[in-house]
Each structure stands twice: as C-alpha cells, then as structure tokens.
Tab-separated table of C-alpha atoms in Angstrom:
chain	number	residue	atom	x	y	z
A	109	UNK	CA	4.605	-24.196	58.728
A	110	UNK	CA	2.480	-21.256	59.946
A	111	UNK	CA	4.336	-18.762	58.750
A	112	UNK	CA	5.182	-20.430	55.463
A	113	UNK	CA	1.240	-21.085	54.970
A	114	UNK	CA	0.970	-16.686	55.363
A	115	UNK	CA	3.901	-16.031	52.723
A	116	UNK	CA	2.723	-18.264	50.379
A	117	UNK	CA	-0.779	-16.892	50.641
A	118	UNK	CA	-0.105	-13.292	48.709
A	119	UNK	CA	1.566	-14.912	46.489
A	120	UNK	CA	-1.084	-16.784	45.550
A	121	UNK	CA	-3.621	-14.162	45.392
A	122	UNK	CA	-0.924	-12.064	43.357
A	123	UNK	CA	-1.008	-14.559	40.912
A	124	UNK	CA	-4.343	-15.526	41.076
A	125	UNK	CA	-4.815	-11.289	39.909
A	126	UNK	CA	-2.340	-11.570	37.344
A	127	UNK	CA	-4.323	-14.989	35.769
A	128	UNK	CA	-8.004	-13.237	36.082
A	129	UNK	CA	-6.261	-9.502	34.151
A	130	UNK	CA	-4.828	-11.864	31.431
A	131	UNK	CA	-8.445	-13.860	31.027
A	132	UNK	CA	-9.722	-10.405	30.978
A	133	UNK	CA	-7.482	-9.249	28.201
A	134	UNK	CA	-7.666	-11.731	26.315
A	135	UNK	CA	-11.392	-11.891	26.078
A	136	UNK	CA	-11.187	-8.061	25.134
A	137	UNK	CA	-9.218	-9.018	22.253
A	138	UNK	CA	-10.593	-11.628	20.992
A	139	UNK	CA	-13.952	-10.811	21.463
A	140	UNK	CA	-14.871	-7.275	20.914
A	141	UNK	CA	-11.714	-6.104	19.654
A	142	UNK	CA	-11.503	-8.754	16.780
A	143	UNK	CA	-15.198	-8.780	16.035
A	144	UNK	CA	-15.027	-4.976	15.578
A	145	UNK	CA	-12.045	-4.905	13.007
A	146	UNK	CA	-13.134	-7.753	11.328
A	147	UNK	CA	-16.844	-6.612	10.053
A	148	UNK	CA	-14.676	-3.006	9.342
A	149	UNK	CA	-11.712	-4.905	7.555
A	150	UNK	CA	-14.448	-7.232	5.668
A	151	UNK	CA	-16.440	-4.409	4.415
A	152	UNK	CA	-13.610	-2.144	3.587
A	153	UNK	CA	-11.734	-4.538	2.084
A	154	UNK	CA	-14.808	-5.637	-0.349
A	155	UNK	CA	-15.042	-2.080	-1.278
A	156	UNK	CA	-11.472	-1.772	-2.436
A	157	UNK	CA	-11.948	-5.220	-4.396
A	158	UNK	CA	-14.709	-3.578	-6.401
A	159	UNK	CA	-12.270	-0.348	-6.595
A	160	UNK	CA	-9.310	-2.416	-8.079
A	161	UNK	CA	-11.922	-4.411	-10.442
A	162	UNK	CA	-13.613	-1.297	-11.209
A	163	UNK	CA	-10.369	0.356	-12.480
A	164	UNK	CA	-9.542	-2.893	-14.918
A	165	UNK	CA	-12.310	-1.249	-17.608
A	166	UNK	CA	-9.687	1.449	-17.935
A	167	UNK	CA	-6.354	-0.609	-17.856
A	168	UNK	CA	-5.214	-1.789	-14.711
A	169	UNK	CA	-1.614	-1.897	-13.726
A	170	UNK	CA	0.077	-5.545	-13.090
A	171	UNK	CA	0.273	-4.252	-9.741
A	172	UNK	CA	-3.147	-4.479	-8.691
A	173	UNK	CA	-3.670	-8.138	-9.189
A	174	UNK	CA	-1.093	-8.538	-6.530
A	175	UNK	CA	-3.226	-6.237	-4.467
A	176	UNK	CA	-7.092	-7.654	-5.572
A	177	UNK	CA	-5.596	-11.496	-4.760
A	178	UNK	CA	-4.087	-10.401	-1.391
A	179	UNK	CA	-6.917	-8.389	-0.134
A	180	UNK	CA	-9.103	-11.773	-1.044
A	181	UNK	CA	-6.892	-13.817	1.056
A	182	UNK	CA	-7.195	-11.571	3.764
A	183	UNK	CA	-10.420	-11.021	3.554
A	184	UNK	CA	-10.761	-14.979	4.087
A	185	UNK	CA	-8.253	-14.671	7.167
A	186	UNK	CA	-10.888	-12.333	8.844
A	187	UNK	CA	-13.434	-14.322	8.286
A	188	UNK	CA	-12.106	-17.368	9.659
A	189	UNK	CA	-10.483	-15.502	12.720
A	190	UNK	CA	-14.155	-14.626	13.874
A	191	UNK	CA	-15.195	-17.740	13.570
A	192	UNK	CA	-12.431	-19.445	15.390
A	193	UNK	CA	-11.160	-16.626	18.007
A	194	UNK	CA	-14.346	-14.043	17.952
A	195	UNK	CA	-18.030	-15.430	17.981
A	196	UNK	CA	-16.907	-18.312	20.750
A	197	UNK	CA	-15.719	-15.817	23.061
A	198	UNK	CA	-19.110	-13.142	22.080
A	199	UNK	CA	-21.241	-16.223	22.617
A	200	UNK	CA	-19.806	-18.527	25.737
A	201	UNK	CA	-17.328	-15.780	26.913
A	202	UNK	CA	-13.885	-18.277	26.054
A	203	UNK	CA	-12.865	-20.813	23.527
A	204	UNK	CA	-14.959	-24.050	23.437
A	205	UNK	CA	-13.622	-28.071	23.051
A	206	UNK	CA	-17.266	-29.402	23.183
A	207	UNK	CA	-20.684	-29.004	22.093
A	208	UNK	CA	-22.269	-28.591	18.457
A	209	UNK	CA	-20.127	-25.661	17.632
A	210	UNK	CA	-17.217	-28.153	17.565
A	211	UNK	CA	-18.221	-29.442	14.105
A	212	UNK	CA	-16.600	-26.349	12.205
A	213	UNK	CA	-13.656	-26.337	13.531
A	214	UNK	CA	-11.618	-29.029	11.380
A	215	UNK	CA	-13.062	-26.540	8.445
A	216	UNK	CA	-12.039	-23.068	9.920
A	217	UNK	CA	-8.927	-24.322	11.578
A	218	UNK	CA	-7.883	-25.898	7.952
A	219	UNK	CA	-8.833	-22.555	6.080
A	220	UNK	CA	-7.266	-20.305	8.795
A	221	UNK	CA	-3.846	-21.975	8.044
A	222	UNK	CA	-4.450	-22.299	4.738
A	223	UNK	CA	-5.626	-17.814	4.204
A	224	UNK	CA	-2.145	-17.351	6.617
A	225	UNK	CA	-0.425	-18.891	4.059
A	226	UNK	CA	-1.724	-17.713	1.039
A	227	UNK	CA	-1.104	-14.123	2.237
A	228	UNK	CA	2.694	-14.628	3.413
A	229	UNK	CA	3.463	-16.012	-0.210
A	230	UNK	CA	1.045	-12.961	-1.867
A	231	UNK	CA	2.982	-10.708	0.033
A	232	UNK	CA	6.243	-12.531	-0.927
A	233	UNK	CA	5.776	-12.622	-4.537
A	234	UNK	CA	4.790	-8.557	-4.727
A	235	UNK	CA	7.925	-7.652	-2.435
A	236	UNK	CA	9.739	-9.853	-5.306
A	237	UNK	CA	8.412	-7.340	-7.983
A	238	UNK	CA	8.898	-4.652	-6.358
A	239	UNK	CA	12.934	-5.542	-5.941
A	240	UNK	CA	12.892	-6.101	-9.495
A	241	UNK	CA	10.853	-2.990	-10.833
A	242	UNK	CA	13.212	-0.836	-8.733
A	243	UNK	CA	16.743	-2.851	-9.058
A	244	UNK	CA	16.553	-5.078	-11.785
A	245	UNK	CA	13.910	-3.092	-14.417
A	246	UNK	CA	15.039	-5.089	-17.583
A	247	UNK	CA	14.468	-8.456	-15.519
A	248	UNK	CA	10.876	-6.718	-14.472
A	249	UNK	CA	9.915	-5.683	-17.677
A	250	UNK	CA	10.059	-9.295	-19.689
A	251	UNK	CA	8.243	-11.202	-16.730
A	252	UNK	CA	5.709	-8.495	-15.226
A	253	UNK	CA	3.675	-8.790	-17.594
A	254	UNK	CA	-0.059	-8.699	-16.764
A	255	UNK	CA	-1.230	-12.301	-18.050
A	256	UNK	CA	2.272	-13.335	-16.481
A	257	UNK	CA	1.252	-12.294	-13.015
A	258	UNK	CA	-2.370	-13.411	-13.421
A	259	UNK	CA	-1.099	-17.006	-14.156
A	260	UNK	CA	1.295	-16.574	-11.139
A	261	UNK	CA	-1.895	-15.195	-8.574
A	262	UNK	CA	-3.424	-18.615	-9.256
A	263	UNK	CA	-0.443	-21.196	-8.765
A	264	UNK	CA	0.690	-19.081	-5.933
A	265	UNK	CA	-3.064	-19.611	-4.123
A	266	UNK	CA	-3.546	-23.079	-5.131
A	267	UNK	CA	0.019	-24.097	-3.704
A	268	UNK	CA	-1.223	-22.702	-0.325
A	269	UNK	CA	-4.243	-24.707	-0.439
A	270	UNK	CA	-2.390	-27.684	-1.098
A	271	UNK	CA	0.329	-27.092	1.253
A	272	UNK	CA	-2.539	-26.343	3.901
A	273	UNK	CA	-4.305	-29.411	3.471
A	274	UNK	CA	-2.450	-31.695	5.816
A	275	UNK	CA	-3.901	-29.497	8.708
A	276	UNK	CA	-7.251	-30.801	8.287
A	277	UNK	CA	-6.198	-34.445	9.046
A	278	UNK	CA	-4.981	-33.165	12.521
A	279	UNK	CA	-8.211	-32.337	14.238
A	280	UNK	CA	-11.322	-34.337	14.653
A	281	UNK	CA	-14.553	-34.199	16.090
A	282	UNK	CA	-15.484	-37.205	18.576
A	283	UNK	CA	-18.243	-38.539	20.839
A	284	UNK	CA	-17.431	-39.371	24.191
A	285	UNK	CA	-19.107	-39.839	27.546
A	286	UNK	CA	-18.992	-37.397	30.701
A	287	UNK	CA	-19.242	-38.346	34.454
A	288	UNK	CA	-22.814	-38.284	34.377
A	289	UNK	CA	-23.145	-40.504	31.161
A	290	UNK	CA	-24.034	-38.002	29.045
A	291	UNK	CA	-23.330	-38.132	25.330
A	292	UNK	CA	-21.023	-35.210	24.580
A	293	UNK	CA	-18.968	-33.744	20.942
A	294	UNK	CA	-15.782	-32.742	21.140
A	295	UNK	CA	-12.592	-31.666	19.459
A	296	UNK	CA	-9.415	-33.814	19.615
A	297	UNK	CA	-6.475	-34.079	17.888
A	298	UNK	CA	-5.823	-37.045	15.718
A	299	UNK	CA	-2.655	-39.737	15.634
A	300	UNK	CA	-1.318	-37.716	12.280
A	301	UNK	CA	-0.859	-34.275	14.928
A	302	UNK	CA	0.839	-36.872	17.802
A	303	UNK	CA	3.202	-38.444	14.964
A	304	UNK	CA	6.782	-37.247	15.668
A	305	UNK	CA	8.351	-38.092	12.111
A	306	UNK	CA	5.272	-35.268	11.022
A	307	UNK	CA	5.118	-32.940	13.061
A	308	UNK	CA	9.260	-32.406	12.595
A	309	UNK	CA	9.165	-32.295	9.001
A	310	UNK	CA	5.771	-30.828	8.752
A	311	UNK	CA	5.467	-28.282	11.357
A	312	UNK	CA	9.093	-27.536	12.355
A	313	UNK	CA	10.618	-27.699	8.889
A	314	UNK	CA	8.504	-26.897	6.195
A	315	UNK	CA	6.757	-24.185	8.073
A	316	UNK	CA	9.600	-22.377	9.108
A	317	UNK	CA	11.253	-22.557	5.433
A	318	UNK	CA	8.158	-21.660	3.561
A	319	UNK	CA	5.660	-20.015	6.295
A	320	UNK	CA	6.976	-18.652	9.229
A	321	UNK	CA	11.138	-17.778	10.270
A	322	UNK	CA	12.933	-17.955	6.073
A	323	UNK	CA	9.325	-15.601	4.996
A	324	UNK	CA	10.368	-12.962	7.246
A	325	UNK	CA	13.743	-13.259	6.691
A	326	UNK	CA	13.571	-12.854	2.998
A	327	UNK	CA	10.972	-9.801	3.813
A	328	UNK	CA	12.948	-7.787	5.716
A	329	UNK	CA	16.035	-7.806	3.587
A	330	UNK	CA	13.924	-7.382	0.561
A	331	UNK	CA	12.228	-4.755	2.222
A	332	UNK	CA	15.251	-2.458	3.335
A	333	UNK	CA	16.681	-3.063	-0.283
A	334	UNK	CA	13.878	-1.276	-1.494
A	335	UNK	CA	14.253	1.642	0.757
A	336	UNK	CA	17.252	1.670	-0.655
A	337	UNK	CA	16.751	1.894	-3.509
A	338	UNK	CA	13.725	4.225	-3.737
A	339	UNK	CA	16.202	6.586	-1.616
A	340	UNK	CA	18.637	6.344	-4.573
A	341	UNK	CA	15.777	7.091	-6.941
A	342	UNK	CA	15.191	9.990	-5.548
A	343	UNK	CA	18.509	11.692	-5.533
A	344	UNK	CA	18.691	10.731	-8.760
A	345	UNK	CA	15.508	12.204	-10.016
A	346	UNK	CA	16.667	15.703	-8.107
A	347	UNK	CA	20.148	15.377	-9.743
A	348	UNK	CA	18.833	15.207	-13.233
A	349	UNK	CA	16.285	17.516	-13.316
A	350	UNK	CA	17.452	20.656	-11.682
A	351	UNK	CA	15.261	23.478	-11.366
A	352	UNK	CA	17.125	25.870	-12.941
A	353	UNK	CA	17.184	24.588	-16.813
A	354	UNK	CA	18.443	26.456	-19.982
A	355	UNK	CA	16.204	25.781	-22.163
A	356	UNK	CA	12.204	25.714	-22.114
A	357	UNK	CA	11.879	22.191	-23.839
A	358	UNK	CA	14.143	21.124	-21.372
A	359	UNK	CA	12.024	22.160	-18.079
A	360	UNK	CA	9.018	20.843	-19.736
A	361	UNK	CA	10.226	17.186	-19.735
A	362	UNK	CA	12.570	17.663	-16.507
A	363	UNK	CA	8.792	18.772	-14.816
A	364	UNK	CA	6.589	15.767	-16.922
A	365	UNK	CA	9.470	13.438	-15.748
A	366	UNK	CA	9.035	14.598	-12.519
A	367	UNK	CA	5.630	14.369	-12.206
A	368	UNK	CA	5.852	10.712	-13.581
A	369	UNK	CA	8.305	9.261	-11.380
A	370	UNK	CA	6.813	11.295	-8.221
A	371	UNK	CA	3.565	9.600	-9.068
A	372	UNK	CA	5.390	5.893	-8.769
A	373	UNK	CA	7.520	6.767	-5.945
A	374	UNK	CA	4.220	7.450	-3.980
A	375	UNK	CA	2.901	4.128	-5.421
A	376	UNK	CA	6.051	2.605	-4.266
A	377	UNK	CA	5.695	3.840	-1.284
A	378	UNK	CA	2.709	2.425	-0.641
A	379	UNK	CA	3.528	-0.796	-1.386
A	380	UNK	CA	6.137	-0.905	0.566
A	381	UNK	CA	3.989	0.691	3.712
A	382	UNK	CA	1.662	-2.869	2.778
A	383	UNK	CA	4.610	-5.390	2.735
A	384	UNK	CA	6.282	-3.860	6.094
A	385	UNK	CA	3.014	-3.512	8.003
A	386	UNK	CA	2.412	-7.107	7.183
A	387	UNK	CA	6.141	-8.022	8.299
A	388	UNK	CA	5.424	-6.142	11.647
A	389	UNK	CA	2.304	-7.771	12.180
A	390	UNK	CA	4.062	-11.221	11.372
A	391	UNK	CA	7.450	-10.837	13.356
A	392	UNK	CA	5.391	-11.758	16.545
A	393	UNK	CA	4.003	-14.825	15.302
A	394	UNK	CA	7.019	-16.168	14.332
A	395	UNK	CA	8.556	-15.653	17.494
A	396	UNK	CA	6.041	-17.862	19.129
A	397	UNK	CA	6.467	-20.589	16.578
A	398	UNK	CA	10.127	-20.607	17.337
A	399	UNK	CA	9.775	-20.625	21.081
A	400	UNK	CA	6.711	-23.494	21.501
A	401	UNK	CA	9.212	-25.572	19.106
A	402	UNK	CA	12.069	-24.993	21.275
A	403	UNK	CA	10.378	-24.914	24.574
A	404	UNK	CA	7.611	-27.904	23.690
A	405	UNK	CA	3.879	-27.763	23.374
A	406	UNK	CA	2.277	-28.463	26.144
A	407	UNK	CA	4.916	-26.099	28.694
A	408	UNK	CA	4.337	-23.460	26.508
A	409	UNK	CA	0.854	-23.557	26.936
A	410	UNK	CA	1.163	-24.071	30.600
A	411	UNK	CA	1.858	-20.546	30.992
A	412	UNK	CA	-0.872	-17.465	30.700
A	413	UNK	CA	1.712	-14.647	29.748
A	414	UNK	CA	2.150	-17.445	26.739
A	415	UNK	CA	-1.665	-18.003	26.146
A	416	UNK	CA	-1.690	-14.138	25.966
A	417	UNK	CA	1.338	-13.797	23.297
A	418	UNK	CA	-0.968	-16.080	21.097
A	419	UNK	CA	-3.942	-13.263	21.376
A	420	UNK	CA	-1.958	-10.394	20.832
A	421	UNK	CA	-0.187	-11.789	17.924
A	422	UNK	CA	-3.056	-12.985	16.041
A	423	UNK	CA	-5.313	-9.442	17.474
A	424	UNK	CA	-2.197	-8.359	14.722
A	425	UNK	CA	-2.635	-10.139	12.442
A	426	UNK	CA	-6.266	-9.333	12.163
A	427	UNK	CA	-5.355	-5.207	12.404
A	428	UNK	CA	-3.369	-5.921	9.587
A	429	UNK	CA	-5.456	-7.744	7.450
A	430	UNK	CA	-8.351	-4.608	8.106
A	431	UNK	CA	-6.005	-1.678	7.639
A	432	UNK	CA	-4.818	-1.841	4.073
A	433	UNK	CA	-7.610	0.429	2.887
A	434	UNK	CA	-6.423	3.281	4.734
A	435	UNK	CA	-2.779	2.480	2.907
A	436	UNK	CA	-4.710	2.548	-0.300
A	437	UNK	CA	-7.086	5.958	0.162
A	438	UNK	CA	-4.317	8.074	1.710
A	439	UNK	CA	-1.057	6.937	-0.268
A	440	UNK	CA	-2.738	5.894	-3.613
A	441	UNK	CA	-4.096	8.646	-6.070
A	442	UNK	CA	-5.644	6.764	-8.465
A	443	UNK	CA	-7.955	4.768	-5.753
A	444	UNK	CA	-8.696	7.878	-4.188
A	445	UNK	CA	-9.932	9.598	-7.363
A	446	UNK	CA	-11.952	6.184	-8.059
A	447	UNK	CA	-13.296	6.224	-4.503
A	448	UNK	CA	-14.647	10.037	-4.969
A	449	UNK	CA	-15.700	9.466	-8.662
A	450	UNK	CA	-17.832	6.001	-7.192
A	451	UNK	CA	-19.103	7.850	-3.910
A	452	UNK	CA	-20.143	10.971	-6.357
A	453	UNK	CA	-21.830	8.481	-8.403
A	454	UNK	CA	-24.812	7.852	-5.837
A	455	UNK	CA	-27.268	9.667	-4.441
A	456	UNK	CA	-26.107	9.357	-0.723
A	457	UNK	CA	-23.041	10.524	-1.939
A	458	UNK	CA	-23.810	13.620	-3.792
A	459	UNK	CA	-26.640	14.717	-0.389
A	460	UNK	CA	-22.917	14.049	1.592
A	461	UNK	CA	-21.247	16.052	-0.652
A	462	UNK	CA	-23.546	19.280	-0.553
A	463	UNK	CA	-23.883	18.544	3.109
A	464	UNK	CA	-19.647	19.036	3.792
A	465	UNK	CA	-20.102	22.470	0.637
A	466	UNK	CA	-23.028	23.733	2.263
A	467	UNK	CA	-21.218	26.967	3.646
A	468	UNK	CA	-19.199	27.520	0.902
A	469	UNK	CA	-19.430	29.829	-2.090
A	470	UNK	CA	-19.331	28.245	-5.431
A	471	UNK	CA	-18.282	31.323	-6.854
A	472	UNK	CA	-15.219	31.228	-5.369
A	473	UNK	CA	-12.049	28.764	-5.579
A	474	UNK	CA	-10.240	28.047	-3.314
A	475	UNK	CA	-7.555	26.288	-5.356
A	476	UNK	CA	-7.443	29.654	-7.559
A	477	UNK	CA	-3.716	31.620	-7.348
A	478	UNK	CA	-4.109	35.313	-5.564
A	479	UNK	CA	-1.633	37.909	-5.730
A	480	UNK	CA	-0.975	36.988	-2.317
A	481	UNK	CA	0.827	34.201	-2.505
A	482	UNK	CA	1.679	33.660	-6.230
A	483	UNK	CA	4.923	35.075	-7.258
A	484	UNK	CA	4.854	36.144	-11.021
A	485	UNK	CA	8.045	34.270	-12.947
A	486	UNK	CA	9.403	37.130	-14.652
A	487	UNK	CA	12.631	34.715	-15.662
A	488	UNK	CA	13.455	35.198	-19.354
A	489	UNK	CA	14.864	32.132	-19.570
A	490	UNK	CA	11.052	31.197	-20.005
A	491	UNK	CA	10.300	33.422	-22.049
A	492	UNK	CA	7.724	34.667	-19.166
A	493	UNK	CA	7.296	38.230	-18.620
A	494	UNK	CA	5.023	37.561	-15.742
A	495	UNK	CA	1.920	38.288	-17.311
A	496	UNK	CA	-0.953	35.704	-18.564
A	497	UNK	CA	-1.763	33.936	-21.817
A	498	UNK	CA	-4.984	35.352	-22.153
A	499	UNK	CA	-3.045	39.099	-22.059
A	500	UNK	CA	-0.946	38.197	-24.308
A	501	UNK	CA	-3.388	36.720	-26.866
A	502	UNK	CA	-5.580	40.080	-26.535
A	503	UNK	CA	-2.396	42.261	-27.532
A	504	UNK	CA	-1.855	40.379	-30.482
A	505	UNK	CA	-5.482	40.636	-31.276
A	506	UNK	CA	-5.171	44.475	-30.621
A	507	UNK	CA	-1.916	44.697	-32.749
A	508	UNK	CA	-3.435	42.839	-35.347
A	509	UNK	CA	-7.014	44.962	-35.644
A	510	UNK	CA	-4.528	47.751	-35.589
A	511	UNK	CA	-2.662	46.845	-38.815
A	512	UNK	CA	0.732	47.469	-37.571
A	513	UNK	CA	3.190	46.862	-39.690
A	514	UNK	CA	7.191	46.912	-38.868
A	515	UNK	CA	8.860	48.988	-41.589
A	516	UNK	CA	12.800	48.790	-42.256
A	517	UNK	CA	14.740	52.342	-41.960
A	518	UNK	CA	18.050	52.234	-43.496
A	519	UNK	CA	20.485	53.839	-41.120
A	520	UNK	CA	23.804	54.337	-41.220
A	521	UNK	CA	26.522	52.213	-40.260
A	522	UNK	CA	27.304	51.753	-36.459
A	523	UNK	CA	30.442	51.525	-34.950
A	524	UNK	CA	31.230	48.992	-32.692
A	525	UNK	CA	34.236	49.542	-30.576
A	526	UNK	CA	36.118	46.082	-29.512
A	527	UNK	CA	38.060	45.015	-26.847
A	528	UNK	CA	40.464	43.263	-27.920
A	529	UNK	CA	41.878	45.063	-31.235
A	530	UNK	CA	40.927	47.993	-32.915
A	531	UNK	CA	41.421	47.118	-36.624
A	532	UNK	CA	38.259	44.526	-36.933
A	533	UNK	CA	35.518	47.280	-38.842
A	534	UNK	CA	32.363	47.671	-37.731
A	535	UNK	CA	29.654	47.131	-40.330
A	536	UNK	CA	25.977	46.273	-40.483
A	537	UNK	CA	24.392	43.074	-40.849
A	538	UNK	CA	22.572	43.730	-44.078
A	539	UNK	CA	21.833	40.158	-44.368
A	540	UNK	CA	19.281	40.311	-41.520
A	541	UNK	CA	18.514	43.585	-43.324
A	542	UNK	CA	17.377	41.539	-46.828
A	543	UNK	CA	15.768	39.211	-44.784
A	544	UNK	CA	13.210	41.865	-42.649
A	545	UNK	CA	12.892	43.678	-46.200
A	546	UNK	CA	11.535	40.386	-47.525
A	547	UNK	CA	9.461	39.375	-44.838
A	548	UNK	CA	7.807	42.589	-45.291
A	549	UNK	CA	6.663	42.576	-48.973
A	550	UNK	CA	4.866	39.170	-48.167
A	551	UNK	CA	2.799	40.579	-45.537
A	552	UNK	CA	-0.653	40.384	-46.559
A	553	UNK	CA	-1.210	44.349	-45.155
A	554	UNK	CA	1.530	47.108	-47.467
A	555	UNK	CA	3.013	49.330	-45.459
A	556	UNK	CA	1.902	52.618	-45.195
C-alpha cells in the first residue's frame, strides 16, 4: 500500500503541473491576449467602416456592403468576447457564476451567439458572390446588384437575430443562499437548456446545418472552387493578351485589359484571403461542437486539455475578427489610397508625413526611369524609335519653323527584277506619284 501511496504521488503532482500551466494559459488568453486584440480589432475595424462609407460619395462597389455589414458584426463579436471571456479574467483573474457582474450575462451570452452567427452567414453569402462573379457572371450580373445586396445585408442580420434569440431563454440570473446564509446572485441555466426534445433539435440540429459543421462545409468547397477558378482566369488573361501584339491598337487594349482584370484578381484575392481566414479560424470551433455532442456535456468539460480547446478556439476567433484590416490595407488598392488620402487630410498626418520625407530631396524622384535600368523600346512594331514625345514634338516644331517642304522629282523608271518569272515589267507607281503631287499644291507653304 506503501509503495502504491509513492507511485501514485508523482503522478499526482505531474498532473497537478499540467492543471496549474493550462489555468495559466488560459488566463493569458483570455485575459491579456483577448483584451489586447480586441481594443486593436475595435478601433481598426471602426476606421475601415468610415473607409468603406467614406468611399460610397464616389460609388461604391456591391462588394463593400458585404464587407461594411461583416466588419459590424464582428466588431459586435469583439465586443461581447471582452465582456464575457476578457474583463472577468482582468478583474477576478477567472470566469465568475456569482456576484453583480452576473446580471449581463443572459445579454452578452445572447448577443455573442447571436454576432457568431451573423458573421458565418455574412461570410456565407459573399463566398456565394464571389462563386458567381467568377463562375456564373451572367447569374452575378442580374442579382448583384447594389440595392439587391443592401436588401439581402438586412434579412441576412435580422435572421441571425431571430435565430439567436432562443439562447437568451437558457440562462438566468437567481438568488440563492450560501453556507453562511448569505444572500448571493448567480447564473444558472434554465429548464428550456435541460429540455432534451430542445437541445437535439436546437443545438445539435439546427446549429450544425445552419451554424457550425454544413457552414464550413459549404465554405471550403466554395472556397477551393474559387481558387480554381481565379487560377483559370489567369491563364486565360496571359493567353489572350500576349506581349508580343501586331498591331498598336491591339497592345493598348491587351495592356488596359490587363490592368483591369489584374486590379480584380487582387480584389479577388482578397476576398478570398477574408473568407479562408475566417474558415481557419472556424474549423476549430466546430470540432468542439461535434465532439461535446458526441462525447456529452458535462465529460467534456471534465477535462482541462478540453476547457483549453474552448480558449484557443475562441482566442481565434477573436484574431480573426481584428485582422481584416491588414487584409484590406495590404491587398486592397483602393482602401489604401483612401487610407493615405484621409491620413494626408489631417494635421497629424501631414507632421507624420514630413517626419518619414525629412531626409529626402524633393527634387528628386525616386519613381523617375534612369538610363540605368530603363531599356529604350526601339520595336517598330510600335512605331517607337526609342526616343521621347517631347523630342519628337520639338522636331516637328523645328521642321515646321524651317518651312520644309517635300518636293516630287520625276525619275526614271526602276527595274525590279523578280523571282519567280522574268516577263512581269517593272514600272512606277505613278498613282502614289499624282497623289504626293497633289498633296503638295495644297500645302499652305509653295515650294521653293
């Protein structure tokens, strides 16, 4: 018994170790962690409402309501996730049942569910236009329209509220009394959470269909179809307009069709960075849904390594919601330009921006070609001869001031040998001749 009492004993410490590094971790991330990305995401995502909204003055594409109404919802998720995750842990050091913070929890917990929601079908819906703008365009053009999508922002959000609103029935806040007969307020669940019949149809049925496992399903083959298909798109685009073109016209629209469609694969692209960073951050998530439904409740919260799944998942869910400006500023152009146009607008900004061009000399560009490394096109399919418009314009000037004028010698006939035969004759082509000849008596300068 000894001996068993001594091999038991490490064991016990071991896991005693193992509990007190997972309380540790978990108050890391959902205390300072969380707290820290959620005033970042908050503020940053603000700013790239008022970006968005800023743009509409000068028409803004249908895609940015999808992006103004998901940042909103997101926004909202952050918000709630410091309240319910972040400021218990800054301010008792772990999640709290009882006392007077108690009474917003039915609220937060409701609205958390509720912004989770909102944000899976957001994300849904745009991953739905973006499969049609890339492999269905015809389909895309007669229902992405911009009053179309408004209308469909606001029944998509107010079908997540109402599809939310059974959570708030689940919790409640109670009175009860302790050992020492003290009045206390706590949180408990209600009969509507214990109900089997609910909680099968409700929680296990509806949520994975509409929330959780058929969601992230439908993203991920949506998503690689989109790859896809931009891949295709780009081949294609290379295919069509080669570099080498025969006539000038022709490179002119191969290189504005170029620009064009590399201007909407990048916008593409960074839609499709959104969708799959909120897929990642939502893959994790679902996995613990599947496994407390298939394991039970209360054993999977038994365990600490499951306690800490729950932290890191929603710690990822919080990254995601406070990272999409960084998709926006580095992958799209136009919120960049409106981000430097609005900084450049203030005061601080412009004292930030002679700060960073302090050193430099204005005199000098640093975008401006050198002979270094510009190679002069001397192709004539151009018509380039490697030298500017500006040089050209002053030799015509020149020739002009000059009063040159091209006068017509006759000469006599030239002899052309030919391959093939010898008894085609050679003559000169005195229609070009006439033509010259009258060209020249209706310049506005006689020959000399």
């Amino acid at each position: 018994m000894a001996a068993q009492s001594e091999d038991s004993q490490p064991s016990f410490s071991g896991y005693s170790i193992l509990v007190y590094l997972i309380q540790m971790l978990s108050h890391l991330l959902n205390g300072y962690l969380t707290a820290f990305f959620v005033f970042t995401g908050i503020v940053l995502n603000i700013f790239s409402i008022y970006i968005f909204l800023r743009c509409e003055r000068g028409g803004t594409p249908a895609i940015q309501y999808y992006l103004v109404t998901l940042t909103m919802w997101q926004t909202a998720l952050l918000a709630n996730a410091f309240l319910l995750y972040s400021l218990p842990h800054l301010l008792f050091g772990h999640l709290v049942s009882t006392g007077t913070y108690v009474h917003i929890y039915p609220y937060v917990y409701t609205f958390a569910n509720t912004t989770h929601t909102g944000s899976v079908w957001i994300v849904l819906t745009l991953t739905i236009d973006r499969y049609l703008a890339l492999c269905q365009p015809l389909k895309h053009r007669a229902i992405g329209k911009k009053s179309r999508v408004k209308r469909l922002m606001v029944i998509v959000s107010l079908l997540a509220v109402l599809f939310s609103l059974p959570r708030f029935f689940e919790v409640e806040v109670i009175t009860f009394t302790n050992q020492q007969n003290e009045i206390n307020i706590g949180i408990d669940r209600t009969s509507l959470f214990d109900n089997k019949i609910y909680w099968t149809v409700y929680h296990i049925i509806l949520a994975m269909l509409f929330v959780t496992l058929c969601p992230c399903l439908l993203l991920f083959a949506l998503t690689l179809r989109i790859s896809l298909a931009l891949r295709t798109a780009i081949a294609k685009r290379k295919s069509l307009c080669a570099p080498n073109a025969e006539v000038d016209v022709r490179s002119k629209k191969c290189h504005s069709a170029r620009v064009n469609s590399k201007k909407e694969h990048k916008s593409n692209i960074m839609l499709v960075l959104v969708i799959a960073k909120f897929l990642v951050s939502d893959i994790l998530p679902t996995v613990i849904d599947v496994l407390e439904h298939l394991v039970g409740q209360q054993a999977f919260m038994r365990s600490p390594l499951a306690s800490l799944f729950v932290d890191v998942s929603n710690f990822l869910i919080v990254l995601n919601c406070s990272s999409n400006f960084w998709v926006f500023i580095i992958w799209g152009k136009r919120f960049r330009k409106s981000c430097r146009q609005l900084v450049l607008s203030t005061a601080c900004g412009i004292s930030i921006y002679r700060l960073a061009n302090l050193g430099s000399d204005p005199d000098v560009s640093y975008c401006a070609p050198s002979s270094f490394t510009t190679i002069q096109n001397t192709t004539k399919i151009y018509g380039s001869d490697g030298r500017s418009i500006r040089h050209k314009q002053e030799k015509n000037e020149n020739e002009k001031s000059n009063e040159r004028t091209i006068v017509v010698l006759p000469v006599e006939k030239t002899r052309t040998k030919s391959s093939s035969d010898d008894d085609k004759t050679p003559g000169w082509d005195f229609e070009k001749a006439t033509q010259l000849e009258q060209l020249e008596k209706q310049r506005l300068i006689p020959p000399q």
